[in-house]
Short mmCIF file of C-alpha atoms and ligand atoms in Angstrom, two decimals:
data_model
loop_
_atom_site.label_atom_id
_atom_site.label_comp_id
_atom_site.label_asym_id
_atom_site.label_seq_id
_atom_site.Cartn_x
_atom_site.Cartn_y
_atom_site.Cartn_z
CA MET A 8 14.87 8.69 23.09
CA ASP A 9 11.35 9.95 22.65
CA VAL A 10 10.24 7.14 20.36
CA VAL A 11 11.58 3.85 19.00
CA VAL A 12 9.69 2.39 16.04
CA ALA A 13 9.73 -1.38 15.39
CA GLY A 14 9.25 -2.19 11.69
CA GLY A 15 10.52 -0.52 8.53
CA GLY A 16 7.64 -0.74 6.08
CA VAL A 17 5.77 2.33 4.92
CA ALA A 18 4.10 2.71 8.34
CA GLY A 19 7.33 2.79 10.34
CA LEU A 20 9.20 5.03 7.90
CA TRP A 21 6.28 7.42 7.50
CA LEU A 22 6.00 7.79 11.28
CA LEU A 23 9.77 8.19 11.65
CA ASN A 24 9.75 11.07 9.12
CA LEU A 25 6.71 12.70 10.66
CA LEU A 26 8.03 12.56 14.23
CA ASN A 27 11.56 13.58 13.21
CA ALA A 28 10.13 16.65 11.44
CA GLN A 29 8.15 17.50 14.60
CA GLY A 30 11.32 17.50 16.73
CA TYR A 31 11.00 14.07 18.34
CA ASN A 32 14.18 12.12 18.96
CA VAL A 33 13.50 8.87 17.11
CA MET A 34 15.01 5.65 15.78
CA LEU A 35 13.72 2.63 13.90
CA LEU A 36 14.57 -1.06 14.12
CA GLU A 37 13.95 -3.21 11.03
CA ALA A 38 14.35 -6.99 11.26
CA ASP A 39 15.21 -7.63 7.64
CA ARG A 40 15.10 -5.46 4.50
CA ILE A 41 13.13 -2.21 4.53
CA GLY A 42 9.71 -2.72 2.92
CA ALA A 43 10.34 -6.35 1.97
CA GLN A 44 7.08 -7.72 3.38
CA GLN A 45 3.90 -5.90 2.30
CA THR A 46 5.11 -2.45 1.19
CA LEU A 47 7.29 -3.53 -1.75
CA ALA A 48 4.72 -6.17 -2.73
CA SER A 49 1.95 -3.57 -2.86
CA GLN A 50 0.60 -2.05 -6.08
CA GLY A 51 1.60 1.44 -4.95
CA MET A 52 -1.79 3.01 -5.62
CA ILE A 53 -2.56 6.14 -3.63
CA HIS A 54 -6.27 6.00 -3.98
CA GLY A 55 -9.39 7.74 -2.78
CA GLY A 56 -11.48 4.61 -2.22
CA LEU A 57 -13.85 4.62 -5.20
CA LYS A 58 -13.16 0.94 -5.65
CA TYR A 59 -15.01 0.47 -2.34
CA ALA A 60 -18.16 2.11 -3.80
CA LEU A 61 -18.74 -0.30 -6.67
CA ALA A 62 -22.06 -1.42 -5.19
CA GLY A 63 -23.27 1.96 -6.51
CA LYS A 64 -23.17 3.88 -3.21
CA LEU A 65 -20.60 5.61 -1.05
CA THR A 66 -19.50 3.58 1.96
CA ARG A 67 -17.68 4.26 5.22
CA ALA A 68 -14.58 2.75 3.62
CA SER A 69 -14.80 4.88 0.48
CA GLU A 70 -15.23 8.07 2.53
CA ALA A 71 -12.58 7.40 5.20
CA ILE A 72 -9.89 7.28 2.51
CA SER A 73 -11.26 9.89 0.07
CA SER A 74 -8.92 12.74 1.07
CA MET A 75 -5.72 10.65 0.92
CA PRO A 76 -4.60 11.35 -2.69
CA GLU A 77 -4.88 15.08 -1.96
CA ARG A 78 -2.91 14.73 1.28
CA TRP A 79 -0.17 12.72 -0.43
CA ALA A 80 -0.09 15.28 -3.27
CA ARG A 81 0.62 18.01 -0.72
CA CYS A 82 3.54 15.96 0.64
CA LEU A 83 4.89 15.55 -2.93
CA GLN A 84 4.70 19.34 -3.35
CA GLY A 85 6.51 19.96 -0.05
CA ASN A 86 3.41 21.30 1.72
CA GLY A 87 2.63 18.30 3.92
CA PRO A 88 3.83 17.00 7.30
CA VAL A 89 6.11 14.48 5.53
CA ASP A 90 8.41 15.87 2.84
CA LEU A 91 8.18 13.82 -0.36
CA THR A 92 9.55 16.47 -2.72
CA GLY A 93 11.47 14.96 -5.62
CA LEU A 94 9.41 11.75 -5.62
CA GLU A 95 7.86 11.48 -9.09
CA PRO A 96 4.74 9.29 -9.24
CA LEU A 97 5.13 6.17 -11.37
CA SER A 98 1.82 7.20 -12.90
CA PRO A 99 0.07 10.52 -12.16
CA ARG A 100 -3.24 8.89 -13.17
CA TYR A 101 -5.29 5.81 -12.38
CA TYR A 102 -8.14 4.69 -14.63
CA MET A 103 -11.21 2.50 -14.48
CA PHE A 104 -12.54 0.87 -17.63
CA ALA A 105 -15.14 -1.52 -18.93
CA ALA A 106 -15.17 -3.08 -22.37
CA ASP A 107 -18.54 -2.43 -24.04
CA SER A 108 -21.32 -0.75 -22.08
CA THR A 109 -21.43 -3.26 -19.23
CA LEU A 110 -21.58 -0.81 -16.34
CA GLY A 111 -25.37 -0.66 -15.87
CA GLN A 112 -26.36 1.48 -12.87
CA LEU A 113 -22.76 2.39 -12.15
CA THR A 114 -22.87 4.68 -15.20
CA SER A 115 -25.33 7.07 -13.52
CA PHE A 116 -23.60 6.68 -10.12
CA PHE A 117 -20.27 7.72 -11.65
CA ALA A 118 -21.97 10.74 -13.25
CA SER A 119 -23.75 11.72 -10.01
CA ARG A 120 -23.19 14.88 -7.99
CA ALA A 121 -21.94 12.81 -5.02
CA LEU A 122 -18.85 11.84 -7.01
CA ARG A 123 -18.12 15.20 -8.58
CA GLY A 124 -14.37 15.85 -8.62
CA ARG A 125 -13.52 12.20 -7.88
CA ILE A 126 -14.14 10.55 -11.23
CA ARG A 127 -14.39 11.80 -14.80
CA LYS A 128 -15.39 10.00 -17.97
CA LEU A 129 -12.68 10.46 -20.56
CA ASP A 130 -12.99 11.45 -24.19
CA PRO A 131 -11.15 9.02 -26.47
CA GLU A 132 -8.44 11.61 -27.24
CA ALA A 133 -7.42 11.46 -23.55
CA TYR A 134 -7.22 7.65 -23.35
CA PRO A 135 -3.91 6.08 -22.29
CA PRO A 136 -2.28 3.95 -25.05
CA PRO A 137 -3.87 0.53 -24.26
CA PHE A 138 -7.35 2.00 -24.90
CA ARG A 139 -6.31 3.79 -28.08
CA GLU A 140 -5.72 0.45 -29.78
CA PRO A 141 -8.19 -0.19 -32.64
CA GLY A 142 -9.91 -3.17 -30.92
CA PHE A 143 -11.05 -1.30 -27.78
CA ARG A 144 -14.77 -0.52 -27.46
CA GLY A 145 -15.86 0.69 -24.07
CA VAL A 146 -15.67 3.41 -21.45
CA VAL A 147 -12.69 4.82 -19.57
CA TYR A 148 -12.79 6.94 -16.40
CA ASP A 149 -10.03 8.94 -14.75
CA LEU A 150 -10.06 8.46 -10.95
CA HIS A 151 -7.73 11.27 -9.79
CA ASP A 152 -5.64 8.62 -8.00
CA PHE A 153 -1.96 8.06 -8.64
CA VAL A 154 0.66 5.35 -8.31
CA VAL A 155 4.03 5.53 -6.55
CA ASP A 156 7.07 3.41 -7.24
CA THR A 157 7.41 1.79 -3.82
CA PRO A 158 11.24 1.43 -3.91
CA ALA A 159 11.49 5.14 -4.80
CA LEU A 160 9.02 6.01 -2.03
CA LEU A 161 11.07 4.09 0.52
CA ARG A 162 14.31 5.72 -0.69
CA ARG A 163 12.69 9.16 -0.29
CA LEU A 164 11.38 8.33 3.19
CA LEU A 165 14.73 6.90 4.24
CA ALA A 166 16.84 9.88 3.09
CA PRO A 167 16.17 12.31 5.98
CA VAL A 168 16.45 9.59 8.66
CA ARG A 169 19.16 7.37 7.15
CA GLN A 170 21.35 7.25 10.27
CA ARG A 171 18.38 6.38 12.49
CA VAL A 172 17.23 3.15 10.77
CA TYR A 173 19.00 0.08 12.11
CA ARG A 174 18.84 -3.57 11.21
CA TRP A 175 17.68 -5.41 14.29
CA GLN A 176 14.89 -7.88 14.94
CA LEU A 177 13.19 -6.75 18.10
CA THR A 178 11.83 -9.55 20.28
CA PRO A 179 9.83 -9.30 23.52
CA GLU A 180 12.89 -10.45 25.49
CA HIS A 181 14.64 -7.20 24.51
CA ILE A 182 11.88 -5.05 26.01
CA VAL A 183 11.21 -4.05 29.62
CA ALA A 184 8.40 -1.60 30.32
CA ASP A 185 8.30 0.70 33.36
CA ALA A 186 6.63 3.93 34.46
CA GLU A 187 9.00 6.03 32.31
CA GLY A 188 8.53 4.05 29.11
CA VAL A 189 10.60 1.15 27.79
CA THR A 190 14.17 -0.09 28.16
CA LEU A 191 15.43 -1.97 25.11
CA THR A 192 18.48 -4.20 25.35
CA LEU A 193 19.92 -4.34 21.84
CA GLY A 194 22.97 -6.59 22.07
CA ALA A 195 25.52 -4.81 24.22
CA GLN A 196 23.59 -1.53 24.14
CA VAL A 197 20.70 -0.28 26.19
CA VAL A 198 18.24 2.31 24.90
CA LYS A 199 15.55 4.00 26.94
CA ALA A 200 12.52 5.42 25.17
CA ARG A 201 9.33 7.01 26.36
CA GLN A 202 7.30 5.22 23.69
CA LEU A 203 7.68 2.13 21.52
CA ILE A 204 5.65 2.10 18.33
CA LEU A 205 4.87 -1.35 16.97
CA ALA A 206 4.72 -0.98 13.16
CA ALA A 207 5.96 -4.45 12.30
CA GLY A 208 3.12 -5.48 9.96
CA ALA A 209 2.59 -9.23 10.22
CA GLY A 210 5.36 -9.32 12.87
CA THR A 211 3.34 -7.23 15.31
CA GLN A 212 1.26 -10.14 16.66
CA ALA A 213 4.34 -12.00 17.92
CA LEU A 214 5.50 -8.84 19.71
CA LEU A 215 2.04 -8.37 21.26
CA ASN A 216 1.99 -12.01 22.42
CA GLY A 217 5.37 -11.73 24.09
CA LEU A 218 4.47 -8.41 25.72
CA ASN A 219 1.19 -9.87 27.08
CA VAL A 220 -0.92 -7.35 25.19
CA THR A 221 -4.11 -9.26 24.38
CA ASP A 222 -6.00 -6.46 22.65
CA PRO A 223 -5.76 -5.59 19.74
CA VAL A 224 -5.48 -8.83 17.81
CA MET A 225 -4.15 -9.04 14.25
CA GLN A 226 -5.86 -10.58 11.23
CA LEU A 227 -4.17 -11.68 8.02
CA ARG A 228 -6.09 -11.40 4.73
CA PRO A 229 -4.39 -13.43 2.01
CA LEU A 230 -3.86 -12.39 -1.60
CA ASN A 231 -2.38 -14.28 -4.51
CA GLN A 232 -1.13 -11.63 -6.94
CA VAL A 233 -0.23 -12.36 -10.56
CA LEU A 234 2.90 -11.07 -12.34
CA VAL A 235 2.78 -10.87 -16.13
CA ARG A 236 5.78 -10.41 -18.43
CA HIS A 237 4.84 -9.65 -22.04
CA THR A 238 5.94 -7.68 -25.06
CA TYR A 239 3.22 -5.00 -25.14
CA PRO A 240 5.30 -1.79 -24.89
CA HIS A 241 3.00 0.40 -22.76
CA PRO A 242 2.17 0.43 -19.06
CA LEU A 243 -1.40 0.29 -17.78
CA TYR A 244 -2.80 1.59 -14.50
CA ALA A 245 -6.48 0.69 -14.36
CA HIS A 246 -9.27 -1.27 -12.69
CA CYS A 247 -11.25 -3.48 -15.06
CA LEU A 248 -14.99 -3.47 -14.34
CA THR A 249 -16.11 -5.45 -17.40
CA GLY A 250 -19.08 -7.60 -16.37
CA ILE A 251 -18.42 -7.42 -12.60
CA ARG A 252 -20.94 -9.28 -10.45
CA ARG A 253 -19.63 -8.21 -7.06
CA PRO A 254 -18.36 -4.82 -5.85
CA GLU A 255 -14.65 -5.35 -6.39
CA PRO A 256 -12.65 -4.62 -9.56
CA ARG A 257 -12.29 -7.72 -11.68
CA LEU A 258 -8.63 -6.87 -12.27
CA THR A 259 -6.57 -4.14 -10.61
CA ILE A 260 -3.64 -3.54 -12.93
CA THR A 261 -0.42 -1.66 -12.22
CA SER A 262 2.77 -1.67 -14.29
CA HIS A 263 6.32 -1.59 -12.98
CA PRO A 264 9.67 -1.00 -14.69
CA ASP A 265 11.18 -4.38 -15.58
CA GLY A 266 14.33 -4.41 -17.69
CA ASP A 267 13.52 -2.56 -20.93
CA GLY A 268 9.77 -3.10 -20.55
CA TRP A 269 6.93 -3.22 -18.11
CA LEU A 270 5.79 -5.93 -15.79
CA TRP A 271 2.03 -5.92 -15.30
CA TYR A 272 1.01 -6.70 -11.73
CA LEU A 273 -2.54 -7.96 -11.26
CA GLY A 274 -4.70 -7.74 -8.14
CA GLY A 275 -8.42 -7.20 -7.52
CA GLN A 276 -10.89 -10.11 -7.59
CA LEU A 277 -8.25 -12.18 -9.34
CA ALA A 278 -5.90 -12.01 -6.33
CA THR A 279 -8.68 -12.37 -3.74
CA ASP A 280 -10.07 -15.47 -5.44
CA GLY A 281 -6.54 -16.63 -6.21
CA ALA A 282 -5.80 -17.02 -2.49
CA ALA A 283 -7.74 -20.30 -2.59
CA MET A 284 -6.13 -21.50 -5.85
CA ARG A 285 -3.00 -23.42 -6.71
CA SER A 286 -0.50 -21.39 -8.70
CA ALA A 287 -1.07 -23.30 -11.96
CA ASP A 288 -4.86 -22.85 -11.72
CA LEU A 289 -4.50 -19.16 -10.93
CA ILE A 290 -2.24 -18.70 -13.96
CA ASP A 291 -4.85 -20.31 -16.23
CA HIS A 292 -7.51 -18.11 -14.67
CA ALA A 293 -5.36 -14.95 -15.03
CA ARG A 294 -4.73 -15.66 -18.72
CA ALA A 295 -8.46 -16.11 -19.29
CA GLU A 296 -9.23 -12.89 -17.39
CA LEU A 297 -6.75 -10.88 -19.46
CA VAL A 298 -8.25 -12.27 -22.65
CA ALA A 299 -11.75 -11.38 -21.39
CA CYS A 300 -10.86 -7.90 -20.12
CA LEU A 301 -8.31 -6.81 -22.76
CA PRO A 302 -9.13 -9.02 -25.79
CA TRP A 303 -7.59 -6.56 -28.25
CA LEU A 304 -4.08 -7.22 -26.86
CA ASP A 305 -2.14 -10.39 -27.66
CA TRP A 306 -1.56 -12.60 -24.61
CA HIS A 307 -0.16 -15.68 -26.40
CA ASN A 308 3.46 -15.22 -25.38
CA ALA A 309 2.88 -13.67 -21.96
CA GLU A 310 4.70 -15.31 -19.04
CA PHE A 311 2.91 -15.60 -15.72
CA SER A 312 3.94 -16.15 -12.12
CA THR A 313 2.08 -15.79 -8.82
CA LEU A 314 2.89 -14.26 -5.46
CA ARG A 315 1.19 -15.07 -2.17
CA VAL A 316 1.24 -12.22 0.34
CA ASP A 317 -0.91 -11.47 3.38
CA ARG A 318 -2.27 -8.10 4.39
CA ALA A 319 -1.71 -7.62 8.16
CA GLU A 320 -4.43 -5.62 9.90
CA PRO A 321 -6.30 -5.25 13.20
CA ALA A 322 -8.90 -8.02 13.46
CA GLN A 323 -12.40 -7.05 12.25
CA ARG A 324 -15.73 -8.80 12.59
CA ARG A 325 -15.94 -11.67 10.10
CA GLY A 326 -12.42 -10.83 8.90
CA ASN A 327 -13.67 -7.78 6.96
CA ARG A 328 -11.41 -5.11 5.54
CA PRO A 329 -10.76 -2.24 8.03
CA ASP A 330 -11.93 1.20 6.87
CA GLU A 331 -9.19 3.32 8.42
CA ALA A 332 -5.62 3.27 9.64
CA TYR A 333 -5.29 1.80 13.13
CA ALA A 334 -3.34 3.09 16.14
CA ALA A 335 -3.99 2.23 19.79
CA ALA A 336 -1.98 3.17 22.90
CA ARG A 337 -1.29 0.34 25.36
CA GLY A 338 0.91 1.64 28.19
CA PRO A 339 4.24 2.67 26.61
CA TYR A 340 3.34 0.88 23.37
CA ILE A 341 1.46 2.26 20.38
CA VAL A 342 0.18 -0.55 18.20
CA THR A 343 -0.27 0.39 14.53
CA TRP A 344 -1.37 -1.00 11.20
CA PRO A 345 -1.85 1.47 8.33
CA THR A 346 -4.14 -1.09 6.61
CA LYS A 347 -3.40 0.69 3.29
CA LEU A 348 -0.35 2.45 1.90
CA SER A 349 -2.75 5.29 1.01
CA LEU A 350 -3.76 5.68 4.67
CA ALA A 351 -0.26 6.57 5.94
CA PRO A 352 -1.30 10.23 6.52
CA ASP A 353 -4.29 9.03 8.56
CA LEU A 354 -1.98 6.82 10.62
CA GLY A 355 0.32 9.81 11.20
CA ASP A 356 -2.58 11.93 12.55
CA LYS A 357 -3.64 9.16 14.92
CA VAL A 358 -0.16 8.53 16.31
CA LEU A 359 0.69 12.23 16.72
CA ALA A 360 -2.51 12.70 18.73
CA MET A 361 -1.30 10.03 21.19
CA LEU A 362 2.16 11.45 21.88
CA ALA A 363 3.26 13.97 24.50
CA PRO A 364 5.47 16.79 23.09
CA PRO A 365 9.15 15.94 22.38
CA ALA A 366 11.26 15.87 25.55
CA CYS A 367 14.51 14.01 24.81
CA PRO A 368 16.82 16.21 22.73
CA ALA A 369 19.92 13.97 22.72
CA PRO A 370 20.12 11.48 19.82
CA VAL A 371 21.53 8.02 20.59
CA ASP A 372 23.96 6.43 18.12
CA LEU A 373 23.85 2.64 18.13
CA GLN A 374 26.66 0.33 17.05
CA LEU A 375 24.30 -1.64 14.82
CA PRO A 376 24.29 -2.04 11.01
CA LEU A 377 21.99 0.29 9.12
CA ALA A 378 19.02 -1.41 7.41
CA GLU A 379 18.95 -1.58 3.59
CA ILE A 380 15.93 -1.25 1.31
CA GLY A 381 14.61 -4.54 -0.09
CA GLN A 382 13.54 -5.26 -3.66
CA PRO A 383 10.05 -5.57 -5.12
CA PRO A 384 8.97 -9.17 -5.82
CA TRP A 385 9.52 -8.87 -9.60
CA SER A 386 13.18 -7.91 -9.09
CA ARG A 387 13.99 -10.61 -6.55
C1 FAD B 412 -0.39 -7.38 -2.71
C2 FAD B 412 -0.72 -6.13 -1.99
C3 FAD B 412 -1.08 -4.99 -2.71
C4 FAD B 412 -1.38 -3.80 -2.04
N1 FAD B 412 -1.64 -2.69 -2.78
C5 FAD B 412 -1.92 -1.54 -2.16
C6 FAD B 412 -2.15 -0.35 -2.92
O1 FAD B 412 -2.05 -0.34 -4.15
N2 FAD B 412 -2.48 0.79 -2.24
C7 FAD B 412 -2.57 0.81 -0.87
O2 FAD B 412 -2.91 1.86 -0.36
N3 FAD B 412 -2.30 -0.28 -0.13
C8 FAD B 412 -1.98 -1.45 -0.72
N4 FAD B 412 -1.69 -2.56 0.01
C9 FAD B 412 -1.62 -2.46 1.47
C10 FAD B 412 -0.26 -1.89 1.91
O3 FAD B 412 0.77 -2.46 1.13
C11 FAD B 412 0.00 -2.17 3.36
O4 FAD B 412 -1.07 -1.69 4.14
C12 FAD B 412 1.27 -1.47 3.87
O5 FAD B 412 2.36 -1.67 3.00
C13 FAD B 412 1.61 -2.02 5.23
O6 FAD B 412 2.79 -1.39 5.66
P1 FAD B 412 3.47 -1.77 7.04
O7 FAD B 412 4.61 -0.83 7.22
O8 FAD B 412 2.45 -1.85 8.11
O9 FAD B 412 3.93 -3.28 6.85
P2 FAD B 412 5.17 -3.97 6.10
O10 FAD B 412 5.45 -3.31 4.80
O11 FAD B 412 4.86 -5.42 6.07
O12 FAD B 412 6.40 -3.67 7.03
C14 FAD B 412 6.57 -4.28 8.29
C15 FAD B 412 8.06 -4.38 8.56
O13 FAD B 412 8.27 -4.78 9.89
C16 FAD B 412 9.41 -5.62 9.93
N5 FAD B 412 9.35 -6.42 11.15
C17 FAD B 412 8.52 -7.47 11.41
N6 FAD B 412 8.76 -7.94 12.65
C18 FAD B 412 9.75 -7.17 13.18
C19 FAD B 412 10.43 -7.15 14.44
N7 FAD B 412 10.13 -8.03 15.40
N8 FAD B 412 11.40 -6.22 14.64
C20 FAD B 412 11.72 -5.32 13.69
N9 FAD B 412 11.10 -5.29 12.48
C21 FAD B 412 10.12 -6.19 12.24
C22 FAD B 412 9.29 -6.45 8.66
O14 FAD B 412 10.55 -7.00 8.27
C23 FAD B 412 8.75 -5.42 7.67
O15 FAD B 412 9.79 -4.78 6.94
C24 FAD B 412 -1.36 -3.76 -0.63
C25 FAD B 412 -1.01 -4.89 0.10
C26 FAD B 412 -0.69 -6.06 -0.56
C27 FAD B 412 -0.28 -7.24 0.25
#
C-alpha cells in the first residue's frame, strides 16, 4: 500500500478520498463507527472564520480559514480535489444577528472594506423565518458560510472508497516501522505501507505514546453542547451577538432534522462556559440564554439535554485554539488534526505536500468487516 489511514472521522475520510483520487493505493482503519466521536457531534458549519474577528479586527485565525467555504463550494460543484457532487448543504446560508442595536463598534467593522464580500447586512425581506416574526427588532447579517449535514457528508465521502474502509482498532502493538515504511499486523493479515497517517482524533495521543513519538502532543478542549427539542417549526442557522462582552458568539445555533421537526443544537459561549457546569445548571443557563437572545419565541415547553465532547487538537501555548489544520511527518507517520471540519481542504494540502508520488499500484483486500457510519448525538 502507499498509505494506511488510522481514524474514520472527517479528516481520515477526506484524506482517503483525496489520495485515492490522486492515484494512491490507500485504506482506512476505523476503531468504531465512522464519525462517531467529533465529526457527527459537530455543528457542520463550513465557515470563513468571521466569528474569530469579533474583537473588531481580523486575526490570524480568521484569515487562515477565510477561503474554506469557497474551497468546499468547489468540491460540491465537482471542481475540487475531493468530489462532493450530490451533497446538498443542510443550509446554504449562515447568519449573525443581534436583538436591538447592541453591536457598537462591530457595526462599522462589519461594514468596512476589509470585510467586503464576507458579510452583508440583510434587508428585512431577506430574513430567514425566525427573524420575520413580529417580535424581532434587531440586525441580521449573512455570512456566506454554509452548513452540511454531517451524516450526509460522511456518506458522500465514504461512497468512492467504500471497500477500503475497515473496522479495526489500530494499536501500537500492530505497528512495526522500518526503512521502507510500516508493517501492520491486523489479525491474521499483514499489510505493508509506505506511510501511516494518524487521523484518529482524540485517539491519536495513545498511538503516539505507544510509538514513542513525543512531539507533537495533543490537547483536548472541552465543550458542553446543548440540544433543544421544541415545537417552533423552522430551523435556524445563526450566531447570536446580542450584548456580547467577549469575542465569541453568545450562542451558535444550528438545526438538524429530528423526526418531523428540527432539533436546535447550541454551541458558542454557552458550550464553552458549559464545560465547567453540571448538566442541570447548564440547562437552566441555556433556557435563560434562549429567552434573552430570542425572546419573541416561546421556550416554555422546550426540552433540553446536554452533550459533553472534547475537541482534539495539537497542543498550543496556554491551550489556545489552533489557527490552521495540523500535519507533521515523523518517520513513516504523518500526524494530523484538522482542528476544524472547515479546514479539511487545508489539511489535504498539507498532507499531499508531504507524500512522495504513488508507487504501489496493487490494492490489498483485507478479510475484515467494513466500518459503518455512526449516528449524530440527537439520533442515538
Ligand atoms: C461540538 C463540536 C462542534 C463543532 N462544530 C464545528 C463546526 O461547526 N465547524 C467546524 O469546522 N468544526 C467544528 N468542530 C470541529 C470538528 O468537528 C473537528 O475538528 C473534526 O470533526 C475532527 O475530525 P477528526 O476526523 O480529526 O476526528 P473524529 O471525528 O473524532 O474522528 C476520529 C476517528 O478516529 C477513530 N479512532 C480513534 N482511535 C483509533 C484507533 N486507534 N484506530 C482506528 N481508529 C481510531 C475514532 O473512532 C473516530 O471515528 C466541532 C467540534 C465539536 C466537538
